[in-house]
Short mmCIF file of C-alpha atoms and ligand atoms in Angstrom, two decimals:
data_model
loop_
_atom_site.label_atom_id
_atom_site.label_comp_id
_atom_site.label_asym_id
_atom_site.label_seq_id
_atom_site.Cartn_x
_atom_site.Cartn_y
_atom_site.Cartn_z
CA MET T 2 32.02 77.99 70.79
CA LYS T 3 29.32 75.56 70.40
CA ILE T 4 25.83 76.09 71.22
CA LEU T 5 22.74 73.43 71.60
CA PHE T 6 19.28 74.34 70.92
CA TYR T 7 16.20 72.80 71.83
CA ASP T 8 12.33 74.34 72.15
CA GLY T 9 10.40 71.80 70.38
CA ASP T 10 8.92 74.00 68.91
CA SER T 11 9.49 76.79 65.59
CA PRO T 12 13.27 77.40 66.31
CA GLU T 13 13.85 79.68 63.20
CA GLU T 14 13.81 82.53 64.59
CA TRP T 15 15.37 81.69 67.79
CA LEU T 16 18.32 79.88 65.88
CA ASN T 17 18.83 83.27 63.53
CA ALA T 18 18.96 85.33 66.21
CA PHE T 19 21.77 83.43 67.85
CA ALA T 20 23.28 83.20 64.76
CA ASN T 21 23.47 86.96 64.78
CA ALA T 22 24.43 87.44 68.01
CA PHE T 23 27.43 85.03 67.84
CA PRO T 24 28.18 85.16 64.47
CA ASP T 25 31.01 82.79 64.57
CA ALA T 26 29.74 80.17 66.48
CA GLU T 27 28.18 76.87 65.59
CA ILE T 28 24.77 76.55 66.51
CA ARG T 29 22.85 73.63 66.40
CA ASP T 30 19.28 72.73 66.55
CA TRP T 31 19.48 69.33 68.78
CA LYS T 32 18.08 66.36 67.07
CA PRO T 33 17.99 62.81 68.57
CA GLY T 34 21.14 61.02 67.99
CA ASP T 35 23.13 64.44 68.10
CA ASN T 36 25.73 63.56 71.12
CA ALA T 37 28.39 65.85 69.42
CA PRO T 38 30.42 68.19 71.60
CA ALA T 39 28.81 71.60 72.59
CA ASP T 40 29.86 74.41 75.34
CA TYR T 41 26.17 75.57 76.03
CA ALA T 42 22.70 74.03 76.01
CA VAL T 43 19.54 76.44 75.32
CA VAL T 44 16.93 74.81 76.35
CA TRP T 45 12.94 74.99 76.86
CA GLU T 46 11.34 71.17 77.90
CA PRO T 47 14.30 69.44 76.16
CA PRO T 48 14.40 65.65 76.03
CA MET T 49 16.74 64.55 78.67
CA GLU T 50 19.14 62.41 76.00
CA MET T 51 20.13 66.01 75.05
CA LEU T 52 21.65 66.88 78.35
CA CYS T 53 22.45 63.45 79.61
CA PRO T 54 25.56 62.09 78.22
CA ARG T 55 27.42 65.99 78.30
CA SER T 56 29.95 66.60 81.07
CA ASN T 57 31.76 69.58 78.93
CA LEU T 58 29.00 71.95 79.28
CA LYS T 59 29.86 75.53 80.50
CA ALA T 60 25.79 76.08 81.20
CA ILE T 61 21.88 75.04 80.60
CA PHE T 62 19.95 78.39 79.78
CA ASN T 63 16.51 77.91 80.75
CA MET T 64 14.19 79.69 77.61
CA GLY T 65 11.96 80.24 80.57
CA ALA T 66 11.53 81.96 83.87
CA GLY T 67 10.35 78.74 85.65
CA VAL T 68 12.71 75.84 85.57
CA ASP T 69 9.89 73.41 87.18
CA SER T 70 9.58 71.18 84.12
CA LEU T 71 13.47 70.89 83.12
CA LEU T 72 14.28 70.08 87.09
CA SER T 73 11.37 67.88 87.22
CA ALA T 74 12.73 65.89 84.26
CA ILE T 75 16.44 65.94 85.55
CA LYS T 76 14.90 64.44 88.92
CA SER T 77 12.42 61.97 86.98
CA ASN T 78 15.29 60.51 85.14
CA SER T 79 17.80 60.36 87.63
CA ILE T 80 19.97 62.36 85.74
CA THR T 81 23.06 63.61 87.36
CA LEU T 82 24.57 66.80 85.96
CA SER T 83 27.86 67.69 87.33
CA SER T 84 27.82 70.39 90.03
CA ASP T 85 29.49 73.00 88.42
CA ILE T 86 27.05 73.18 85.15
CA PRO T 87 24.75 75.93 86.32
CA ILE T 88 21.37 76.35 85.20
CA ILE T 89 20.63 79.73 84.39
CA ARG T 90 16.86 80.98 83.87
CA LEU T 91 15.47 84.34 82.05
CA GLU T 92 14.95 87.03 84.51
CA ASP T 93 12.46 89.04 82.89
CA GLY T 94 13.22 89.14 78.88
CA GLY T 95 10.60 91.25 78.59
CA MET T 96 8.11 89.06 80.21
CA ALA T 97 7.06 91.68 83.29
CA PRO T 98 6.12 94.47 81.61
CA GLN T 99 3.05 91.66 79.80
CA MET T 100 2.80 90.83 83.84
CA ILE T 101 1.55 94.00 84.46
CA GLU T 102 -0.64 94.45 81.69
CA TYR T 103 -2.37 90.90 82.50
CA VAL T 104 -2.94 91.47 86.36
CA ILE T 105 -4.19 95.04 85.75
CA HIS T 106 -6.59 93.76 83.24
CA ALA T 107 -7.65 91.43 86.06
CA VAL T 108 -7.71 93.49 88.76
CA MET T 109 -9.84 96.27 87.17
CA GLY T 110 -11.88 93.71 85.38
CA TYR T 111 -13.01 92.50 89.45
CA PHE T 112 -12.50 95.81 90.92
CA ARG T 113 -14.39 97.84 88.58
CA ARG T 114 -16.79 95.07 88.22
CA PHE T 115 -16.20 95.62 84.49
CA ASP T 116 -16.88 91.44 84.05
CA GLU T 117 -20.16 91.93 85.87
CA TYR T 118 -21.16 94.79 83.47
CA GLN T 119 -20.53 92.77 80.28
CA GLN T 120 -22.78 90.15 81.45
CA HIS T 121 -25.17 92.93 82.20
CA GLN T 122 -24.87 93.98 78.28
CA VAL T 123 -25.32 90.13 77.61
CA ASP T 124 -28.44 90.13 79.88
CA LEU T 125 -29.73 93.59 78.59
CA GLN T 126 -29.57 95.12 81.94
CA TRP T 127 -28.88 98.67 83.17
CA LYS T 128 -27.80 98.57 86.62
CA ARG T 129 -25.22 100.81 88.40
CA TYR T 130 -23.02 99.81 91.34
CA PRO T 131 -21.43 102.57 93.95
CA ALA T 132 -17.91 103.17 93.12
CA PRO T 133 -15.06 101.42 94.70
CA ARG T 134 -12.00 102.48 96.49
CA LYS T 135 -9.14 101.42 96.26
CA GLU T 136 -8.02 102.03 100.21
CA HIS T 137 -10.46 99.15 100.85
CA PHE T 138 -8.87 96.74 98.32
CA PRO T 139 -5.75 95.38 99.75
CA ILE T 140 -3.56 92.80 96.63
CA GLY T 141 -1.41 90.56 97.77
CA ILE T 142 1.60 89.18 95.63
CA MET T 143 2.92 85.56 96.49
CA GLY T 144 6.36 85.87 95.22
CA LEU T 145 8.12 89.34 95.31
CA GLY T 146 11.03 88.16 92.76
CA VAL T 147 11.82 89.30 89.24
CA LEU T 148 8.29 89.24 88.21
CA GLY T 149 6.44 89.89 91.29
CA THR T 150 7.90 93.03 92.41
CA GLN T 151 7.16 94.81 89.31
CA VAL T 152 3.68 93.61 89.55
CA ALA T 153 3.26 95.10 92.95
CA GLU T 154 5.17 98.08 92.27
CA SER T 155 2.49 98.81 89.48
CA LEU T 156 -0.36 98.19 91.59
CA ALA T 157 1.25 100.27 94.77
CA LEU T 158 1.73 103.20 92.29
CA MET T 159 -2.03 103.01 91.07
CA GLY T 160 -2.80 103.75 94.81
CA PHE T 161 -3.79 99.96 95.72
CA PRO T 162 -2.71 98.54 99.31
CA VAL T 163 -0.29 96.34 98.33
CA ARG T 164 1.72 93.07 100.22
CA GLY T 165 3.99 90.76 99.06
CA TRP T 166 4.99 87.52 100.15
CA SER T 167 8.55 85.58 99.81
CA ARG T 168 10.33 83.23 101.04
CA GLN T 169 13.12 85.63 102.67
CA GLU T 170 12.50 89.29 103.93
CA LYS T 171 12.25 92.02 102.06
CA GLN T 172 11.73 95.85 102.48
CA GLU T 173 10.12 97.56 99.13
CA GLU T 174 8.53 101.19 99.16
CA GLY T 175 5.30 101.10 99.06
CA ILE T 176 4.54 97.14 99.66
CA GLN T 177 4.07 95.89 102.89
CA CYS T 178 6.31 92.85 103.13
CA TYR T 179 5.72 89.35 104.74
CA ALA T 180 8.47 86.53 104.67
CA SER T 181 8.16 82.79 105.26
CA SER T 182 5.90 80.54 106.77
CA GLN T 183 5.02 82.90 109.38
CA GLY T 184 4.85 85.87 107.35
CA LEU T 185 1.62 83.69 105.58
CA GLN T 186 -1.07 83.84 107.58
CA PRO T 187 -0.53 87.96 108.13
CA PHE T 188 0.21 88.41 104.82
CA LEU T 189 -3.23 86.61 103.41
CA GLN T 190 -5.49 88.20 106.50
CA GLY T 191 -8.44 89.96 104.40
CA LEU T 192 -6.88 90.34 101.23
CA LYS T 193 -9.50 91.38 98.59
CA LEU T 194 -7.41 89.93 95.39
CA LEU T 195 -4.71 87.45 95.37
CA VAL T 196 -1.96 87.45 92.88
CA ASN T 197 0.42 83.94 92.48
CA LEU T 198 3.69 84.81 90.94
CA LEU T 199 5.55 82.16 92.96
CA PRO T 200 8.02 79.55 91.46
CA LEU T 201 6.90 76.07 91.62
CA THR T 202 8.56 73.98 94.25
CA THR T 203 8.18 71.19 96.73
CA GLU T 204 7.33 74.07 99.37
CA THR T 205 4.76 75.98 96.92
CA GLU T 206 3.14 73.35 95.42
CA ASN T 207 -0.62 72.86 96.27
CA ILE T 208 -0.56 75.74 98.00
CA LEU T 209 -3.71 77.66 96.81
CA ASN T 210 -5.61 75.10 98.65
CA HIS T 211 -9.17 75.51 100.53
CA SER T 212 -7.81 76.84 103.97
CA LEU T 213 -5.75 79.61 102.37
CA PHE T 214 -8.87 80.89 100.80
CA THR T 215 -10.57 80.86 103.94
CA LYS T 216 -7.88 83.45 105.29
CA LEU T 217 -8.82 85.68 102.33
CA ALA T 218 -11.75 88.38 102.57
CA GLN T 219 -14.96 86.77 101.73
CA GLY T 220 -15.40 86.93 98.04
CA ALA T 221 -11.79 87.78 97.18
CA TYR T 222 -10.65 87.07 94.06
CA LEU T 223 -8.08 84.89 92.57
CA ILE T 224 -5.19 85.50 89.71
CA ASN T 225 -2.69 82.36 89.15
CA ILE T 226 -0.52 82.89 86.88
CA ALA T 227 2.28 80.98 88.00
CA ARG T 228 1.79 77.40 87.30
CA GLY T 229 -1.09 75.17 87.18
CA GLN T 230 0.14 72.93 90.21
CA HIS T 231 0.11 75.37 92.90
CA LEU T 232 -3.82 75.32 93.08
CA VAL T 233 -6.00 72.63 94.06
CA ASP T 234 -8.86 72.44 91.43
CA THR T 235 -11.53 71.10 93.56
CA ASP T 236 -10.78 73.75 96.11
CA LEU T 237 -11.01 76.53 93.71
CA LEU T 238 -14.17 75.12 92.49
CA GLU T 239 -15.86 74.66 96.33
CA SER T 240 -14.37 78.07 97.22
CA LEU T 241 -16.42 79.20 94.36
CA GLN T 242 -19.27 77.46 95.28
CA SER T 243 -19.83 78.34 98.72
CA GLY T 244 -19.02 82.28 97.67
CA GLN T 245 -16.00 82.48 99.76
CA LEU T 246 -14.17 83.10 96.38
CA ALA T 247 -16.23 85.18 93.70
CA GLY T 248 -13.97 84.88 91.01
CA ALA T 249 -10.34 83.82 89.36
CA ARG T 250 -8.44 84.69 86.36
CA LEU T 251 -6.49 81.57 85.57
CA ASP T 252 -3.02 81.58 83.01
CA VAL T 253 -2.01 77.92 83.68
CA PHE T 254 -2.80 74.46 84.50
CA ARG T 255 -2.18 71.03 85.85
CA THR T 256 -2.59 69.72 82.25
CA GLU T 257 -1.73 72.35 79.79
CA PRO T 258 -3.74 72.42 77.13
CA LEU T 259 -6.43 72.34 79.56
CA PRO T 260 -8.32 69.23 78.77
CA LEU T 261 -12.01 69.80 77.55
CA ASP T 262 -14.04 68.12 79.55
CA HIS T 263 -11.90 70.04 82.85
CA PRO T 264 -15.03 71.89 84.68
CA PHE T 265 -13.10 75.38 84.68
CA TRP T 266 -14.08 75.80 81.33
CA LYS T 267 -17.85 75.75 82.30
CA GLU T 268 -17.59 77.60 85.15
CA ASP T 269 -18.84 81.21 84.49
CA ARG T 270 -16.94 82.82 87.22
CA ILE T 271 -13.44 82.02 86.47
CA SER T 272 -11.37 83.47 82.70
CA ILE T 273 -9.45 81.12 81.34
CA THR T 274 -5.96 82.18 79.05
CA PRO T 275 -4.00 79.71 77.51
CA HIS T 276 -0.54 80.54 79.39
CA ILE T 277 0.15 83.89 77.69
CA ALA T 278 0.18 86.62 80.92
CA ALA T 279 3.72 86.84 79.64
CA ARG T 280 5.79 84.89 76.46
CA THR T 281 9.02 85.39 75.96
CA TYR T 282 10.63 88.04 73.11
CA VAL T 283 13.39 86.43 71.19
CA ASP T 284 15.50 89.70 70.63
CA GLU T 285 15.30 90.46 74.73
CA CYS T 286 16.34 86.46 75.89
CA VAL T 287 18.65 85.94 73.06
CA GLN T 288 20.13 89.21 74.22
CA GLN T 289 20.59 88.69 77.88
CA ILE T 290 21.80 84.95 77.23
CA ALA T 291 24.69 86.34 74.96
CA GLU T 292 25.60 88.72 77.45
CA LYS T 293 25.85 86.36 80.03
CA ILE T 294 27.64 83.87 78.22
CA HIS T 295 29.99 86.65 77.49
CA ALA T 296 30.35 87.13 80.92
CA LEU T 297 30.65 83.66 81.92
CA SER T 298 33.24 83.41 79.33
CA LYS T 299 35.31 86.16 80.81
CA GLY T 300 35.19 84.29 84.09
CA GLU T 301 32.37 87.17 85.62
CA PRO T 302 29.61 86.23 87.72
CA VAL T 303 26.05 85.83 86.25
CA THR T 304 22.85 86.33 87.86
CA GLY T 305 19.75 83.88 87.12
CA ILE T 306 21.35 80.93 88.61
CA ILE T 307 19.19 78.21 90.09
CA ASP T 308 20.18 77.20 93.15
CA LEU T 309 18.80 73.31 93.16
CA ASN T 310 18.35 72.87 96.88
CA ARG T 311 15.52 75.81 96.70
CA GLY T 312 14.45 74.30 93.37
CA TYR T 313 14.18 78.13 91.88
P1 NDP G 412 12.19 84.87 91.40
O1 NDP G 412 12.63 83.46 91.09
O2 NDP G 412 12.75 86.07 90.72
O3 NDP G 412 10.57 84.89 92.07
C1 NDP G 412 10.05 84.14 93.03
C2 NDP G 412 9.83 84.43 94.36
O4 NDP G 412 8.72 83.53 95.02
C3 NDP G 412 10.91 85.09 95.06
O5 NDP G 412 10.24 86.36 95.59
C4 NDP G 412 10.66 84.07 96.80
O6 NDP G 412 11.51 84.28 97.50
C5 NDP G 412 9.62 83.66 96.24
N1 NDP G 412 9.31 82.07 96.95
C6 NDP G 412 9.97 81.24 96.30
N2 NDP G 412 9.38 79.82 97.33
C7 NDP G 412 8.93 80.94 98.42
C8 NDP G 412 8.61 79.83 99.46
N3 NDP G 412 8.52 78.92 99.56
N4 NDP G 412 7.41 81.07 100.08
C9 NDP G 412 7.76 82.01 100.32
N5 NDP G 412 8.10 82.93 98.73
C10 NDP G 412 8.85 82.17 97.88
O7 NDP G 412 10.40 84.22 89.89
P2 NDP G 412 9.91 85.12 88.76
O8 NDP G 412 9.92 85.91 89.46
O9 NDP G 412 11.11 85.58 87.37
O10 NDP G 412 8.94 83.97 87.98
C11 NDP G 412 8.07 83.54 89.09
C12 NDP G 412 7.33 82.62 88.65
O11 NDP G 412 6.07 83.16 87.59
C13 NDP G 412 8.18 81.50 87.53
O12 NDP G 412 8.56 80.61 88.30
C14 NDP G 412 7.04 80.85 86.47
O13 NDP G 412 6.44 79.85 87.21
C15 NDP G 412 5.83 82.14 86.68
N6 NDP G 412 5.53 82.74 84.90
C16 NDP G 412 4.38 81.96 84.66
C17 NDP G 412 4.57 82.79 83.58
C18 NDP G 412 3.15 82.62 82.48
O14 NDP G 412 3.21 83.04 81.19
N7 NDP G 412 1.89 82.37 83.36
C19 NDP G 412 5.66 83.31 82.26
C20 NDP G 412 6.84 83.85 83.50
C21 NDP G 412 6.99 83.32 84.55
P3 NDP G 412 12.69 84.82 97.84
O15 NDP G 412 12.76 86.47 97.36
O16 NDP G 412 13.07 85.25 99.21
O17 NDP G 412 13.81 83.99 96.94
C1 OXD G 413 7.94 80.86 81.98
C2 OXD G 413 6.73 80.35 81.27
O1 OXD G 413 8.21 80.18 83.19
O2 OXD G 413 6.71 80.86 80.16
O3 OXD G 413 8.77 81.60 81.47
O4 OXD G 413 5.87 80.33 82.31
#
């Protein structure tokens, strides 16, 4: 078996892990000009030259949960991949617990006002607020997929009223589920905090905009941990100015790294992290990909195959 690998960064750890998982396979770190045959490609944001002339691949594995950058590169380079080559994404792979930690940290900063108390210390101010009540603090999760569902369940277990929004109808214990464009307005109505965990598609691009923010409770808080293109940057800044939103925690941006002259850096009500909400664990990911390769080679079905029409 031949596995072709590309992640543009430091590949050694990945290559070693694949070598351990497939001791008899040939594992190549792709370099420009390598057109030699391969059975599987394992990639993160690959140059299209790597995938372009290949008709013999059995599958392409995307080393991330989101496939937006891979699909958009394929589209913008007018590349036609054979329809029988599935694109398979990572499902969780150790990312869900990190997402839960990230969201709980941000929720607590706002709900318990720890962010404000931190500023009070800087201002040498001893000031106390009344204890907040979870039952009056509805939280909404956009995207009830592999990651969103686990985040929603964790918040519900903590006692928050939790709502979730997905494309298709769902039923999750302890979560008030809404679906499709008809369900969006009732889902958003009066939320005190909104978490975005949607995939980036033509339907979800720019969804975090002024009109959506006005449906939330006055002074609501936004957590965007999905993609920067979901958010209309100027609408967020205006909604913070007007007080419609009280603050935001952003992990993802239209341009990454976030350019130094971007106004988000200087807005006190925005907390920035550098796309670290959930990072891939090499061992878990290689194990997941290895299990799927074994299943495919036995003709068994696998999950995580991208539906190119849906875009996720
Ligand atoms: P999934 O594909 O498992 O879940 C996506 C969810 O979004 C599904 O519930 C889906 O609905 C819903 N959805 C998609 N389109 C729409 C729509 N038009 N309207 C309503 N709901 C919609 O994805 P994951 O949970 O694995 O990952 C989510 C995203 O998180 C990734 O795409 C990636 O962008 C981001 N991410 C960010 C990371 C970071 O470090 N910041 C790390 C990892 C991922 P349905 O269930 O009906 O299909
Ligand atoms: C992912 C990501 O999609 O890291 O996995 O953003």
